[in-house]
mmCIF file of C-alpha atoms in Angstrom:
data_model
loop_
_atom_site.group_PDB
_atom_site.id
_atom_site.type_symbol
_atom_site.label_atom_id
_atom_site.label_comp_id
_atom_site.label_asym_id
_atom_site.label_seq_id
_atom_site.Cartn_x
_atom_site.Cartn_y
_atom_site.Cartn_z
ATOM 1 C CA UNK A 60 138.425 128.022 143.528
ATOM 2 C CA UNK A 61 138.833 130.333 146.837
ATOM 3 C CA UNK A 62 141.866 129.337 148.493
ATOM 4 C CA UNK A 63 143.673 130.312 151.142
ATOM 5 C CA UNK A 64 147.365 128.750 152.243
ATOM 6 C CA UNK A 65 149.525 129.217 155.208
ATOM 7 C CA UNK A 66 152.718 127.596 154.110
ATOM 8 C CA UNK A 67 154.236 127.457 157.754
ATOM 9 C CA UNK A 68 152.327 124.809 159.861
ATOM 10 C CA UNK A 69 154.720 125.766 162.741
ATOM 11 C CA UNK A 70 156.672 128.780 163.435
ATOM 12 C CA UNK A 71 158.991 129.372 166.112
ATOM 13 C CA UNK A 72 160.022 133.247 167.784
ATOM 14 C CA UNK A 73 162.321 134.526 170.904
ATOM 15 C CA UNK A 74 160.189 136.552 173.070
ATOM 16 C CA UNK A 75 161.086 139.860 172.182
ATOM 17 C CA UNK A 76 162.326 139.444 169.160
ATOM 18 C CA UNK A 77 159.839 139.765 165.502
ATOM 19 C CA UNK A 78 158.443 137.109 163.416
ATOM 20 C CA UNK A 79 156.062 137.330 159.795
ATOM 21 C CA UNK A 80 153.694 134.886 159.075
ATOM 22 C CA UNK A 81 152.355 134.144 155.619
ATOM 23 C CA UNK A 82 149.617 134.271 153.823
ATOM 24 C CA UNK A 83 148.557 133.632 150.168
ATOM 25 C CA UNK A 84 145.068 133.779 148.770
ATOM 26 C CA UNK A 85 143.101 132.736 145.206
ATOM 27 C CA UNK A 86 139.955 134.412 144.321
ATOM 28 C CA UNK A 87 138.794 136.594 140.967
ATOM 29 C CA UNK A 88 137.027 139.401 143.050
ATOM 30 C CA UNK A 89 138.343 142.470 143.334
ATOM 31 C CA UNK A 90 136.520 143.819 146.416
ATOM 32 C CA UNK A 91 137.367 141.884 149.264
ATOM 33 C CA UNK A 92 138.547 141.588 153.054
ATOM 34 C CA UNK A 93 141.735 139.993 154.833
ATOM 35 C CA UNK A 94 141.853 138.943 158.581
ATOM 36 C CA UNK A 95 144.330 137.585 160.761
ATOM 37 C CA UNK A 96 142.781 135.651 163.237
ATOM 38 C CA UNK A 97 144.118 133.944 166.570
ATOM 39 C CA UNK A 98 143.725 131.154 168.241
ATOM 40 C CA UNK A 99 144.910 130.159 171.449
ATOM 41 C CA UNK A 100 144.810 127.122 173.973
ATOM 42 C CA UNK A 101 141.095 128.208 175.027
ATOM 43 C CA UNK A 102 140.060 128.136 171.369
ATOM 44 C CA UNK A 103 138.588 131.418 171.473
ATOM 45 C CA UNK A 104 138.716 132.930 168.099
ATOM 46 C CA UNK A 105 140.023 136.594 168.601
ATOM 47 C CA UNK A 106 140.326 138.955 165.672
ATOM 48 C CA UNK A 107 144.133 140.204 165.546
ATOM 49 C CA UNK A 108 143.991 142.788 162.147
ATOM 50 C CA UNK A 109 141.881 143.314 159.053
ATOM 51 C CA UNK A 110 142.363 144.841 155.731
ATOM 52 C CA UNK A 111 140.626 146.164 153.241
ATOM 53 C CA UNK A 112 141.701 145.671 149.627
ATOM 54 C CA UNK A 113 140.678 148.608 148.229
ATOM 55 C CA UNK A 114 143.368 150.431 150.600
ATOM 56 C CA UNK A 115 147.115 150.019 149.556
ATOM 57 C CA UNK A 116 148.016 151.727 152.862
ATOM 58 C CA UNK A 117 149.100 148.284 155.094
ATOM 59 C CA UNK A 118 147.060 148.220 158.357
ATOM 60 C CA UNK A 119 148.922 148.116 161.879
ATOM 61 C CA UNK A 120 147.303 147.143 165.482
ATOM 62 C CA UNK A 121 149.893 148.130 167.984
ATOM 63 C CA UNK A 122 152.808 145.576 168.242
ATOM 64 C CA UNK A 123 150.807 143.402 164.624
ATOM 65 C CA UNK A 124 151.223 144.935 161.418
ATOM 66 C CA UNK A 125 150.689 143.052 157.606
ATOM 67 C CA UNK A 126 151.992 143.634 154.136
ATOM 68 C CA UNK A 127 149.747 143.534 151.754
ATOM 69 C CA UNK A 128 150.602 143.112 148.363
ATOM 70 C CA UNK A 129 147.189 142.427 146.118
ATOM 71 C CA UNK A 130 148.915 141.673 143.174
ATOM 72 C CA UNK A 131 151.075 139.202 144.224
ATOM 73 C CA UNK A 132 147.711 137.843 146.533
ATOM 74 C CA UNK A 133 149.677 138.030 149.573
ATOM 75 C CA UNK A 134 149.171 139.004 153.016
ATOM 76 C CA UNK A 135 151.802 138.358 155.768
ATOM 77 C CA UNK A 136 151.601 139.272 159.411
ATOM 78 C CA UNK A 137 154.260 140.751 161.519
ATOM 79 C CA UNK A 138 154.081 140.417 165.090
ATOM 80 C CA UNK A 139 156.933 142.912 166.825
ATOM 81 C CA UNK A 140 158.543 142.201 170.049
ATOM 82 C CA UNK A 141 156.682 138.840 170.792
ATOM 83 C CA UNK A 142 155.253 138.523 173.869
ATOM 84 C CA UNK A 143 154.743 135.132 175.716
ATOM 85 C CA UNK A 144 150.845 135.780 175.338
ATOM 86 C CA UNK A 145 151.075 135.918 171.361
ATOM 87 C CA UNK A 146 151.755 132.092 171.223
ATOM 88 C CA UNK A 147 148.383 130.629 169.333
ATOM 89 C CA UNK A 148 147.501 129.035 166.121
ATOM 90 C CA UNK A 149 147.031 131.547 163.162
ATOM 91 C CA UNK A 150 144.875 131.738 161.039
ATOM 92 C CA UNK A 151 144.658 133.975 157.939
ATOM 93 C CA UNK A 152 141.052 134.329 155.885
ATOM 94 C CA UNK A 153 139.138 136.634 153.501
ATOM 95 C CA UNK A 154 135.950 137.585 152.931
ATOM 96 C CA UNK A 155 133.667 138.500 149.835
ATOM 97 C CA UNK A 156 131.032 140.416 150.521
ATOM 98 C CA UNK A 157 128.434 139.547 147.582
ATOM 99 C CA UNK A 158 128.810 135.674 149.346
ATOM 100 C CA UNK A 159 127.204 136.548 152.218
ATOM 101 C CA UNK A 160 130.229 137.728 154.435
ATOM 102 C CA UNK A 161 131.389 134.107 154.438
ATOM 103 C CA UNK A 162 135.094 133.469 155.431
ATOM 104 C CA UNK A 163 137.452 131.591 154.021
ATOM 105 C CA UNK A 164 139.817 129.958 156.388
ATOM 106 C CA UNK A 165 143.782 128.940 155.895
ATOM 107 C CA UNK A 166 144.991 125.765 157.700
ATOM 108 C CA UNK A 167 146.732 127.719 160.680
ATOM 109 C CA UNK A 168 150.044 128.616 161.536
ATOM 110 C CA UNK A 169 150.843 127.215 165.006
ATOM 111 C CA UNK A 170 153.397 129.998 166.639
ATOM 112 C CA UNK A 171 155.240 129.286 169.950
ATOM 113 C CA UNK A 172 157.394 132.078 171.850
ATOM 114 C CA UNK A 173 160.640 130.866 173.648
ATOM 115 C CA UNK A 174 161.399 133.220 176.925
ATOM 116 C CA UNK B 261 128.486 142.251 178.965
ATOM 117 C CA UNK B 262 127.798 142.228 174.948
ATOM 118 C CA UNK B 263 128.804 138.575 173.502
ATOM 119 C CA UNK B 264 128.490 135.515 171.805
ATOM 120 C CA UNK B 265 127.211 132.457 173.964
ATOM 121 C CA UNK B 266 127.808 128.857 172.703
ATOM 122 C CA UNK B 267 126.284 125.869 174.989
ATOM 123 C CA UNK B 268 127.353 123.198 175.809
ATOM 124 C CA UNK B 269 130.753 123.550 175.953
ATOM 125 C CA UNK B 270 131.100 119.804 175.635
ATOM 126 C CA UNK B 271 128.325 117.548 173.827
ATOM 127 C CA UNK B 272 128.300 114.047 173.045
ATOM 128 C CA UNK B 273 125.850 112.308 170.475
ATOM 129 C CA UNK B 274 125.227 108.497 170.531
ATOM 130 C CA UNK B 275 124.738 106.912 167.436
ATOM 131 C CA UNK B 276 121.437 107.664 165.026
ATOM 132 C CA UNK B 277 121.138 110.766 168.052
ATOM 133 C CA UNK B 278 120.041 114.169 166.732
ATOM 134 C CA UNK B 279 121.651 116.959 169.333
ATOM 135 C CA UNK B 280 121.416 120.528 168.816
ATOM 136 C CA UNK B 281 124.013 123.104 169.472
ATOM 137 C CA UNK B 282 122.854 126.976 171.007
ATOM 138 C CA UNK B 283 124.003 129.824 170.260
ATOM 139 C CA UNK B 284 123.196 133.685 171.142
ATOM 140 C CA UNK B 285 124.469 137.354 170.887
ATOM 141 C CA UNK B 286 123.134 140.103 172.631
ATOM 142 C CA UNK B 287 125.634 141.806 170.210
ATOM 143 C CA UNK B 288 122.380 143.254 167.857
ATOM 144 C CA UNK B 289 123.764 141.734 165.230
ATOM 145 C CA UNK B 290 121.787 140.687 161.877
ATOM 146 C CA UNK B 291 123.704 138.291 160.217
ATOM 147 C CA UNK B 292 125.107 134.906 161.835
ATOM 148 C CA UNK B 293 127.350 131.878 161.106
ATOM 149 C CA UNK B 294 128.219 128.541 162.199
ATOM 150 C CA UNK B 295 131.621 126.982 161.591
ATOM 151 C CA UNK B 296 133.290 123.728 161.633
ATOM 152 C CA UNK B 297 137.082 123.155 162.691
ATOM 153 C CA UNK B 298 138.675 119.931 162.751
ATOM 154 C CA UNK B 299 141.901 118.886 164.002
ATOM 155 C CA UNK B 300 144.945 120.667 162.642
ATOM 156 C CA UNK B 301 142.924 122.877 160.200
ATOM 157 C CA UNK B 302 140.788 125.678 159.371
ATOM 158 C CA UNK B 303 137.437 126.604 159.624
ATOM 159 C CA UNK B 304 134.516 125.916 157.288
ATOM 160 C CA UNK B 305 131.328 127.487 157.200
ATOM 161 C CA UNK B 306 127.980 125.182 157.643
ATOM 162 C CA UNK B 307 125.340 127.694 157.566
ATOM 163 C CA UNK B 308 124.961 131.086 157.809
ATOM 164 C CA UNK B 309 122.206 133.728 158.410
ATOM 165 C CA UNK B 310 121.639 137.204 157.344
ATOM 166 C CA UNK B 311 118.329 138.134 158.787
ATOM 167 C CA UNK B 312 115.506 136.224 160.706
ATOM 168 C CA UNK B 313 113.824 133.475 158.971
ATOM 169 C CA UNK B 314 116.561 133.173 155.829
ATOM 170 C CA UNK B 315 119.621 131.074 156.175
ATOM 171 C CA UNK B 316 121.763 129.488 153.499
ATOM 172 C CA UNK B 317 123.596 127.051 153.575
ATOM 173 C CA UNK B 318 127.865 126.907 153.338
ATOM 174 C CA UNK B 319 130.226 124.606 151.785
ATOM 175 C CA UNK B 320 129.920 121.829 154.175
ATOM 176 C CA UNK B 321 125.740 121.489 155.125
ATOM 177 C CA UNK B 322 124.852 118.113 154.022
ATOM 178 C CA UNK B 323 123.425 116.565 157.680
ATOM 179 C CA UNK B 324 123.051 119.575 159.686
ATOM 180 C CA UNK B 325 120.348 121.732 159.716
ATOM 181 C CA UNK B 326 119.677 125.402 161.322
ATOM 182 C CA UNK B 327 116.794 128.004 162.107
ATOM 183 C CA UNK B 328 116.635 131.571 162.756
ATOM 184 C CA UNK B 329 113.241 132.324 164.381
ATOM 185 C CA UNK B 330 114.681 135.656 166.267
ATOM 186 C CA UNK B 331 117.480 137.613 165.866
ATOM 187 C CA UNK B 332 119.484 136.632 168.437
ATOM 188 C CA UNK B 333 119.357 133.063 168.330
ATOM 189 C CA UNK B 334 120.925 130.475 165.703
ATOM 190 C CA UNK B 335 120.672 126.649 166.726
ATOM 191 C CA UNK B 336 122.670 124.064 164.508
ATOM 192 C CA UNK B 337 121.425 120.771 165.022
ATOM 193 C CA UNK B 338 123.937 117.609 164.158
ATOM 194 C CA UNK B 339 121.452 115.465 162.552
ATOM 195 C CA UNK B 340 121.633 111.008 162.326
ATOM 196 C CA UNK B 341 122.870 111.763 158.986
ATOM 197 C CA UNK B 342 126.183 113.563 159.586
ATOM 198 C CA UNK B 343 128.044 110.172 159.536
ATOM 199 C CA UNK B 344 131.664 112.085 161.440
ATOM 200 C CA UNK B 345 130.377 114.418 163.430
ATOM 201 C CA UNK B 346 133.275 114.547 166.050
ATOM 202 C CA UNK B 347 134.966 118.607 165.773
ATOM 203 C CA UNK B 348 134.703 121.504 167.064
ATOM 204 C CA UNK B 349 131.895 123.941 166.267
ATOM 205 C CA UNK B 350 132.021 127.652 166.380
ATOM 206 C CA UNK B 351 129.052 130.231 165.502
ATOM 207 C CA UNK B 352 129.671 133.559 164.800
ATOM 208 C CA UNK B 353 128.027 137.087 164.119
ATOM 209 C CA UNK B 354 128.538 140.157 162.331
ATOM 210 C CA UNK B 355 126.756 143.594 161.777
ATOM 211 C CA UNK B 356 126.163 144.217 157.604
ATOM 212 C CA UNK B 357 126.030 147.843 156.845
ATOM 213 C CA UNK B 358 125.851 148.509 152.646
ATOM 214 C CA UNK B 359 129.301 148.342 150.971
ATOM 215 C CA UNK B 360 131.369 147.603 154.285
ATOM 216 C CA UNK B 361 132.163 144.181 155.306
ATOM 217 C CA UNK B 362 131.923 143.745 158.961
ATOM 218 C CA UNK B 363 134.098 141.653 160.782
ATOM 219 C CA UNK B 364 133.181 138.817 162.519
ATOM 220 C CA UNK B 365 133.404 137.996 166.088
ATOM 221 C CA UNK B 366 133.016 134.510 167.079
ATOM 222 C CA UNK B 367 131.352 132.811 170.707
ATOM 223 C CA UNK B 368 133.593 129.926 172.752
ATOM 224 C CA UNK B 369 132.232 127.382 170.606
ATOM 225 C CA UNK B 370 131.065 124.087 171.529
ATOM 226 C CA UNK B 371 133.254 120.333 171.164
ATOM 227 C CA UNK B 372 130.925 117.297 169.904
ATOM 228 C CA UNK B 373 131.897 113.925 170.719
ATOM 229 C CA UNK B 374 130.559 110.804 169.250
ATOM 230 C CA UNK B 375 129.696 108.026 171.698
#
């Protein structure tokens, strides 16, 4: 089955400071897609970073950044010097693109920033 | 402005009551998705689209149905036999180019209460 599991239903960060989020995944294909998506009060889905798998080098988006490591089927975010605006629900998902570009969602990491 | 309209932003459906949910992108987009998100987790996909007139359906389609009669345009309708209806429903849409998987960018989405 195609999983996907946040193990952190709540995380917690000092604005400023950096947190990592994580991200595990399940699936037998070997050509597929990682997003980090967020989500906040207004429940606007807004794409934060994606990845390829094909590329080892680890994609960065300004202050967000992941590790990727495909073997392990892992794929943590790491959000540098947190801003009050960054607190949202998280979501990590993946895509395979012979299934019709479906997503597949995690349950959501819900991150608050303390000033 | 290029984008994803959802309407209404709130909808409530008595029971037996079909109601159908709109949603648009002027985004020239070919292929098209609807989501469900309940409380406290992810999303999963009802239907999706990847070019007018062909849909599929997702993992979770049993009482909703869909259309896609022009390319910018992808109604879900909540049918009498989706027995809990109650979440919150987001559509999406992505370009598909050969061999790259697009990302997906998603509309406000719409909240449907059962009287």
């Amino acid at each position: 089955a195609q999983t996907v599991t946040q193990s952190q239903p709540e995380m917690s960060v000092q604005e400023a400071e950096t947190v990592t989020l994580s991200c595990t995944y399940d699936t037998s294909e070997s050509d597929y897609y990682l997003f980090w998506y967020k989500q906040p009060p207004s429940r606007q889905m807004i794409l934060v970073i994606r990845q390829e798998a094909y590329k080892q080098q680890n994609a960065t988006e300004n202050r967000f950044s992941v590790n990727f490591q495909k073997a392990a089927k892992s794929f943590s975010l790491k959000i540098s010097d947190s801003q009050l605006g960054d607190a949202a629900m998280y979501f990590c998902a993946y895509s395979v693109y012979n299934q019709g570009g479906k997503l597949i969602f995690g349950q959501g990491t819900e991150l608050s920033v303390k000033p | 402005d290029g984008g994803i309209t959802q309407s209404p932003k709130y909808l409530f459906r008595k029971e037996g009551q079909n109601v159908t949910l709109s949603c648009e992108q002027n985004l020239n987009h070919d292929a098209m998705y609807w989501y469900r998100q309940d409380p406290g987790q992810g999303l999963r996909l009802i239907y999706y689209s990847q070019i007018v007139n062909d849909f599929q359906k997702g993992d979770i389609a049993e009482g909703y149905s869909v259309s896609r009669e022009k390319k910018e345009s992808f109604p879900l309708t909540v049918t009498s036999a989706q027995k809990n209806p109650t979440a919150f429903y987001l559509c999406a849409s992505s370009q598909r180019y050969a061999a790259v998987q697009e990302t997906q960018y998603f509309g406000p989405g719409t909240r449907l209460l059962v009287l």
